[in-house]
PDB file of C-alpha atoms in Angstrom:
ATOM      1  CA  MET A   1    -154.747 201.901  33.550  1.00 49.00           C
ATOM      2  CA  ARG A   2    -155.879 198.312  34.058  1.00 55.00           C
ATOM      3  CA  LYS A   3    -153.475 197.154  31.341  1.00 51.00           C
ATOM      4  CA  LEU A   4    -150.597 198.947  33.083  1.00 46.00           C
ATOM      5  CA  LYS A   5    -151.582 197.420  36.424  1.00 49.00           C
ATOM      6  CA  ASN A   6    -151.686 193.938  34.896  1.00 52.00           C
ATOM      7  CA  THR A   7    -148.288 194.471  33.240  1.00 48.00           C
ATOM      8  CA  LEU A   8    -146.735 195.612  36.521  1.00 42.00           C
ATOM      9  CA  THR A   9    -148.241 192.625  38.339  1.00 48.00           C
ATOM     10  CA  ILE A  10    -146.745 190.250  35.767  1.00 46.00           C
ATOM     11  CA  LEU A  11    -143.340 191.953  35.983  1.00 40.00           C
ATOM     12  CA  ILE A  12    -143.330 191.763  39.779  1.00 40.00           C
ATOM     13  CA  PHE A  13    -144.267 188.079  39.610  1.00 43.00           C
ATOM     14  CA  ILE A  14    -141.467 187.376  37.090  1.00 39.00           C
ATOM     15  CA  LEU A  15    -138.943 189.206  39.271  1.00 38.00           C
ATOM     16  CA  PHE A  16    -140.115 187.272  42.328  1.00 41.00           C
ATOM     17  CA  VAL A  17    -139.808 183.905  40.566  1.00 40.00           C
ATOM     18  CA  THR A  18    -136.411 184.829  39.076  1.00 44.00           C
ATOM     19  CA  ASN A  19    -135.113 185.936  42.462  1.00 47.00           C
ATOM     20  CA  LEU A  20    -136.445 182.778  44.102  1.00 42.00           C
ATOM     21  CA  HIS A  21    -134.753 180.598  41.470  1.00 46.00           C
ATOM     22  CA  ALA A  22    -131.479 182.517  41.811  1.00 62.00           C
ATOM     23  CA  GLN A  23    -131.593 182.163  45.608  1.00 74.00           C
ATOM     24  CA  ASN A  24    -132.204 178.428  45.309  1.00 81.00           C
ATOM     25  CA  LEU A  25    -129.224 178.128  42.949  1.00 88.00           C
ATOM     26  CA  ASP A  26    -127.121 180.197  45.371  1.00 91.00           C
ATOM     27  CA  ASN A  27    -128.098 177.868  48.205  1.00 92.00           C
ATOM     28  CA  ARG A  28    -127.340 174.696  46.241  1.00 92.00           C
ATOM     29  CA  LEU A  29    -123.937 175.930  45.094  1.00 93.00           C
ATOM     30  CA  LEU A  30    -123.000 177.083  48.573  1.00 94.00           C
ATOM     31  CA  GLN A  31    -124.051 173.766  50.101  1.00 92.00           C
ATOM     32  CA  ALA A  32    -121.656 172.035  47.695  1.00 92.00           C
ATOM     33  CA  ILE A  33    -118.765 174.259  48.874  1.00 93.00           C
ATOM     34  CA  ASN A  34    -119.528 174.840  52.557  1.00 93.00           C
ATOM     35  CA  GLY A  35    -119.582 171.916  54.947  1.00 86.00           C
ATOM     36  CA  PRO A  36    -119.099 170.863  58.563  1.00 89.00           C
ATOM     37  CA  PRO A  37    -115.840 171.679  60.366  1.00 87.00           C
ATOM     38  CA  ALA A  38    -112.871 169.989  58.669  1.00 90.00           C
ATOM     39  CA  SER A  39    -109.082 169.944  58.704  1.00 90.00           C
ATOM     40  CA  ALA A  40    -108.959 172.396  55.777  1.00 91.00           C
ATOM     41  CA  ASP A  41    -110.717 175.127  57.772  1.00 93.00           C
ATOM     42  CA  GLY A  42    -107.469 176.624  59.055  1.00 94.00           C
ATOM     43  CA  PHE A  43    -106.023 176.877  55.555  1.00 96.00           C
ATOM     44  CA  TRP A  44    -109.051 178.714  54.155  1.00 96.00           C
ATOM     45  CA  HIS A  45    -109.168 180.996  57.197  1.00 94.00           C
ATOM     46  CA  GLY A  46    -105.566 181.874  56.400  1.00 96.00           C
ATOM     47  CA  VAL A  47    -106.366 182.592  52.758  1.00 96.00           C
ATOM     48  CA  ALA A  48    -109.278 184.851  53.717  1.00 96.00           C
ATOM     49  CA  ASN A  49    -107.296 186.731  56.366  1.00 94.00           C
ATOM     50  CA  SER A  50    -104.269 187.191  54.104  1.00 95.00           C
ATOM     51  CA  ASP A  51    -106.372 189.463  51.887  1.00 93.00           C
ATOM     52  CA  TYR A  52    -105.810 192.386  54.254  1.00 91.00           C
ATOM     53  CA  GLY A  53    -102.044 192.133  53.945  1.00 93.00           C
ATOM     54  CA  PHE A  54    -102.156 191.548  50.192  1.00 94.00           C
ATOM     55  CA  VAL A  55    -104.282 194.582  49.361  1.00 95.00           C
ATOM     56  CA  MET A  56    -102.338 196.919  51.655  1.00 95.00           C
ATOM     57  CA  ALA A  57     -98.810 195.648  51.034  1.00 96.00           C
ATOM     58  CA  THR A  58     -99.108 195.659  47.237  1.00 96.00           C
ATOM     59  CA  PRO A  59     -99.599 199.411  46.641  1.00 96.00           C
ATOM     60  CA  ALA A  60     -97.398 200.278  49.637  1.00 97.00           C
ATOM     61  CA  SER A  61     -94.456 198.242  48.342  1.00 96.00           C
ATOM     62  CA  MET A  62     -94.920 199.662  44.839  1.00 96.00           C
ATOM     63  CA  LEU A  63     -94.843 203.193  46.263  1.00 96.00           C
ATOM     64  CA  ILE A  64     -91.765 202.520  48.411  1.00 96.00           C
ATOM     65  CA  VAL A  65     -89.833 201.072  45.463  1.00 96.00           C
ATOM     66  CA  GLY A  66     -91.014 203.922  43.236  1.00 95.00           C
ATOM     67  CA  LEU A  67     -89.802 206.504  45.743  1.00 96.00           C
ATOM     68  CA  ALA A  68     -86.483 204.711  46.287  1.00 95.00           C
ATOM     69  CA  LYS A  69     -85.795 204.449  42.564  1.00 94.00           C
ATOM     70  CA  HIS A  70     -87.309 207.832  41.676  1.00 93.00           C
ATOM     71  CA  ASP A  71     -89.619 205.923  39.321  1.00 93.00           C
ATOM     72  CA  GLN A  72     -92.559 208.201  38.556  1.00 91.00           C
ATOM     73  CA  VAL A  73     -94.402 205.546  36.541  1.00 90.00           C
ATOM     74  CA  LEU A  74     -94.260 203.024  39.386  1.00 93.00           C
ATOM     75  CA  LYS A  75     -95.489 205.653  41.846  1.00 92.00           C
ATOM     76  CA  ILE A  76     -98.480 206.342  39.594  1.00 91.00           C
ATOM     77  CA  LYS A  77     -99.187 202.599  39.401  1.00 94.00           C
ATOM     78  CA  ALA A  78     -99.047 202.439  43.194  1.00 95.00           C
ATOM     79  CA  PHE A  79    -101.667 205.189  43.462  1.00 94.00           C
ATOM     80  CA  GLU A  80    -103.808 203.453  40.832  1.00 94.00           C
ATOM     81  CA  THR A  81    -103.726 200.231  42.852  1.00 96.00           C
ATOM     82  CA  GLY A  82    -104.357 201.960  46.177  1.00 96.00           C
ATOM     83  CA  GLY A  83    -107.186 203.964  44.646  1.00 95.00           C
ATOM     84  CA  ALA A  84    -108.764 200.809  43.245  1.00 97.00           C
ATOM     85  CA  VAL A  85    -108.681 199.115  46.652  1.00 97.00           C
ATOM     86  CA  LEU A  86    -110.228 202.128  48.400  1.00 97.00           C
ATOM     87  CA  LEU A  87    -112.918 202.435  45.735  1.00 97.00           C
ATOM     88  CA  ALA A  88    -113.724 198.716  45.908  1.00 97.00           C
ATOM     89  CA  GLU A  89    -113.917 198.749  49.698  1.00 97.00           C
ATOM     90  CA  GLY A  90    -116.047 201.895  49.765  1.00 97.00           C
ATOM     91  CA  SER A  91    -118.406 200.566  47.097  1.00 96.00           C
ATOM     92  CA  SER A  92    -118.767 197.247  48.910  1.00 97.00           C
ATOM     93  CA  VAL A  93    -119.601 198.910  52.228  1.00 96.00           C
ATOM     94  CA  LEU A  94    -122.129 201.186  50.515  1.00 97.00           C
ATOM     95  CA  LEU A  95    -123.840 198.293  48.723  1.00 96.00           C
ATOM     96  CA  LYS A  96    -123.908 196.164  51.876  1.00 96.00           C
ATOM     97  CA  ASN A  97    -125.713 198.923  53.753  1.00 95.00           C
ATOM     98  CA  LEU A  98    -128.134 199.556  50.899  1.00 96.00           C
ATOM     99  CA  ILE A  99    -129.063 195.929  50.206  1.00 93.00           C
ATOM    100  CA  HIS A 100    -128.975 194.476  53.756  1.00 93.00           C
ATOM    101  CA  ARG A 101    -128.558 190.850  52.687  1.00 94.00           C
ATOM    102  CA  GLN A 102    -128.009 188.559  55.658  1.00 93.00           C
ATOM    103  CA  ARG A 103    -125.042 186.218  55.840  1.00 94.00           C
ATOM    104  CA  PRO A 104    -125.836 182.645  54.723  1.00 93.00           C
ATOM    105  CA  PHE A 105    -125.201 181.125  58.164  1.00 91.00           C
ATOM    106  CA  VAL A 106    -127.506 183.758  59.699  1.00 90.00           C
ATOM    107  CA  ALA A 107    -130.319 183.468  57.151  1.00 87.00           C
ATOM    108  CA  HIS A 108    -130.170 179.660  56.935  1.00 90.00           C
ATOM    109  CA  PRO A 109    -128.452 178.199  60.016  1.00 89.00           C
ATOM    110  CA  GLU A 110    -130.031 174.849  59.200  1.00 87.00           C
ATOM    111  CA  LEU A 111    -128.222 174.741  55.823  1.00 86.00           C
ATOM    112  CA  PHE A 112    -124.839 176.372  56.315  1.00 90.00           C
ATOM    113  CA  TYR A 113    -121.930 176.185  58.736  1.00 89.00           C
ATOM    114  CA  GLY A 114    -120.633 179.608  59.737  1.00 88.00           C
ATOM    115  CA  LYS A 115    -116.909 179.062  60.290  1.00 89.00           C
ATOM    116  CA  SER A 116    -116.368 182.770  60.845  1.00 85.00           C
ATOM    117  CA  SER A 117    -118.648 185.329  62.464  1.00 82.00           C
ATOM    118  CA  PRO A 118    -118.693 188.673  60.609  1.00 83.00           C
ATOM    119  CA  THR A 119    -121.460 190.970  61.816  1.00 83.00           C
ATOM    120  CA  ASP A 120    -121.971 193.138  58.731  1.00 89.00           C
ATOM    121  CA  TYR A 121    -124.082 192.332  55.671  1.00 93.00           C
ATOM    122  CA  SER A 122    -123.311 189.836  52.938  1.00 92.00           C
ATOM    123  CA  PHE A 123    -123.728 191.422  49.485  1.00 94.00           C
ATOM    124  CA  PRO A 124    -121.218 191.950  47.944  1.00 96.00           C
ATOM    125  CA  SER A 125    -118.117 190.242  49.330  1.00 96.00           C
ATOM    126  CA  GLY A 126    -115.694 192.924  50.491  1.00 96.00           C
ATOM    127  CA  HIS A 127    -112.727 190.541  50.692  1.00 96.00           C
ATOM    128  CA  THR A 128    -113.352 189.442  47.114  1.00 98.00           C
ATOM    129  CA  SER A 129    -113.803 192.988  45.830  1.00 98.00           C
ATOM    130  CA  THR A 130    -110.493 194.232  47.241  1.00 98.00           C
ATOM    131  CA  ALA A 131    -108.633 191.082  46.150  1.00 98.00           C
ATOM    132  CA  PHE A 132    -109.902 191.436  42.573  1.00 98.00           C
ATOM    133  CA  ALA A 133    -109.256 195.189  42.598  1.00 98.00           C
ATOM    134  CA  THR A 134    -105.623 194.497  43.486  1.00 98.00           C
ATOM    135  CA  ALA A 135    -105.276 191.625  41.008  1.00 98.00           C
ATOM    136  CA  THR A 136    -106.749 193.697  38.178  1.00 97.00           C
ATOM    137  CA  SER A 137    -104.608 196.723  39.028  1.00 97.00           C
ATOM    138  CA  LEU A 138    -101.465 194.576  39.038  1.00 96.00           C
ATOM    139  CA  SER A 139    -102.474 193.078  35.696  1.00 96.00           C
ATOM    140  CA  LEU A 140    -102.995 196.532  34.194  1.00 95.00           C
ATOM    141  CA  ALA A 141     -99.706 197.782  35.639  1.00 94.00           C
ATOM    142  CA  PHE A 142     -97.684 194.723  34.615  1.00 94.00           C
ATOM    143  CA  PRO A 143     -99.516 192.946  31.748  1.00 94.00           C
ATOM    144  CA  LYS A 144     -97.468 189.753  31.822  1.00 95.00           C
ATOM    145  CA  TRP A 145     -98.873 186.241  32.230  1.00 96.00           C
ATOM    146  CA  TYR A 146     -96.659 185.575  35.249  1.00 96.00           C
ATOM    147  CA  VAL A 147     -98.304 188.546  37.003  1.00 96.00           C
ATOM    148  CA  ILE A 148    -101.856 188.073  35.735  1.00 96.00           C
ATOM    149  CA  ALA A 149    -102.192 184.319  36.402  1.00 97.00           C
ATOM    150  CA  PRO A 150    -101.073 184.225  40.056  1.00 97.00           C
ATOM    151  CA  SER A 151    -102.858 187.496  40.855  1.00 97.00           C
ATOM    152  CA  PHE A 152    -106.232 186.234  39.668  1.00 98.00           C
ATOM    153  CA  ALA A 153    -105.614 182.753  41.080  1.00 98.00           C
ATOM    154  CA  TYR A 154    -105.075 184.328  44.491  1.00 98.00           C
ATOM    155  CA  ALA A 155    -108.135 186.595  44.176  1.00 98.00           C
ATOM    156  CA  SER A 156    -110.247 183.585  43.161  1.00 98.00           C
ATOM    157  CA  ALA A 157    -108.944 181.644  46.169  1.00 98.00           C
ATOM    158  CA  VAL A 158    -110.014 184.510  48.438  1.00 98.00           C
ATOM    159  CA  GLY A 159    -113.491 184.415  46.908  1.00 98.00           C
ATOM    160  CA  TYR A 160    -113.695 180.640  47.324  1.00 97.00           C
ATOM    161  CA  SER A 161    -112.552 180.905  50.950  1.00 97.00           C
ATOM    162  CA  ARG A 162    -115.468 183.194  51.766  1.00 96.00           C
ATOM    163  CA  MET A 163    -117.922 180.607  50.454  1.00 96.00           C
ATOM    164  CA  TYR A 164    -116.092 177.718  52.106  1.00 95.00           C
ATOM    165  CA  LEU A 165    -116.347 179.511  55.447  1.00 95.00           C
ATOM    166  CA  GLY A 166    -120.095 179.974  54.935  1.00 93.00           C
ATOM    167  CA  VAL A 167    -120.031 183.767  55.139  1.00 94.00           C
ATOM    168  CA  HIS A 168    -120.933 184.552  51.513  1.00 95.00           C
ATOM    169  CA  TYR A 169    -123.182 183.213  48.789  1.00 96.00           C
ATOM    170  CA  PRO A 170    -121.686 182.597  45.311  1.00 96.00           C
ATOM    171  CA  SER A 171    -123.572 185.653  44.028  1.00 95.00           C
ATOM    172  CA  ASP A 172    -121.920 187.781  46.750  1.00 96.00           C
ATOM    173  CA  VAL A 173    -118.521 186.636  45.521  1.00 97.00           C
ATOM    174  CA  LEU A 174    -119.346 187.215  41.841  1.00 96.00           C
ATOM    175  CA  ALA A 175    -120.630 190.693  42.657  1.00 96.00           C
ATOM    176  CA  GLY A 176    -117.512 191.382  44.730  1.00 97.00           C
ATOM    177  CA  ALA A 177    -115.295 190.342  41.814  1.00 97.00           C
ATOM    178  CA  ALA A 178    -117.244 192.636  39.475  1.00 97.00           C
ATOM    179  CA  VAL A 179    -116.953 195.552  41.917  1.00 97.00           C
ATOM    180  CA  GLY A 180    -113.218 194.956  42.282  1.00 97.00           C
ATOM    181  CA  ILE A 181    -112.521 194.690  38.569  1.00 97.00           C
ATOM    182  CA  GLY A 182    -114.668 197.736  37.832  1.00 96.00           C
ATOM    183  CA  SER A 183    -112.948 199.746  40.570  1.00 96.00           C
ATOM    184  CA  ALA A 184    -109.517 198.900  39.156  1.00 97.00           C
ATOM    185  CA  PHE A 185    -110.452 199.987  35.642  1.00 95.00           C
ATOM    186  CA  LEU A 186    -112.049 203.173  36.968  1.00 95.00           C
ATOM    187  CA  SER A 187    -108.963 204.025  39.033  1.00 94.00           C
ATOM    188  CA  PHE A 188    -106.732 203.261  36.035  1.00 92.00           C
ATOM    189  CA  LYS A 189    -108.753 205.538  33.741  1.00 90.00           C
ATOM    190  CA  LEU A 190    -108.972 208.294  36.361  1.00 87.00           C
ATOM    191  CA  GLN A 191    -105.210 208.362  36.970  1.00 81.00           C
ATOM    192  CA  HIS A 192    -104.521 208.569  33.234  1.00 75.00           C
ATOM    193  CA  PHE A 193    -107.120 211.312  32.835  1.00 76.00           C
ATOM    194  CA  LEU A 194    -105.534 213.327  35.654  1.00 70.00           C
ATOM    195  CA  ALA A 195    -102.048 212.750  34.229  1.00 65.00           C
ATOM    196  CA  ARG A 196    -103.150 214.157  30.867  1.00 69.00           C
ATOM    197  CA  LYS A 197    -104.726 217.168  32.570  1.00 67.00           C
ATOM    198  CA  ILE A 198    -101.558 217.891  34.555  1.00 62.00           C
ATOM    199  CA  HIS A 199     -99.242 217.542  31.579  1.00 56.00           C
TER     200      HIS A 199
END
């Protein structure tokens, strides 16, 4: 029993030190990206806000074209993309409310400039998750370099904008990207599974 207690104590200490180190790294990286108000603020606000249009317009336009051209494959791809976005958004909201991580500018107002004022929690980044869900879905639907490269460049810019604005740590953005990519693959696999069941 004493051996187990000692082992648990050591594990808790290791986790505490690891978490502390990771948080310090998060803070240092964010300080290098976030800064006082600057002329570029408007641009990065625009990039962050454009995510809403990007993630909604992409599956909607695919569906409209699919319906107009009676293209069943494109309609399925539209549902895959829309499903990925919904799954990414839902997962992000769930994780935010489970983890309760404060925004950087709230937790450390002496370190970071909050250039936007979201009131929900920080981990993971919802903007990043939906942007990467859409980028991954597009890349799976149209596996060409001229689709993949700009899609992921845009999603990465969205993630960067959230750090620049001081509303997310780098780890929030990385987690958001992972959630988005995972959601896209899950939606892709689910649609193909359902298609096989139907046919």
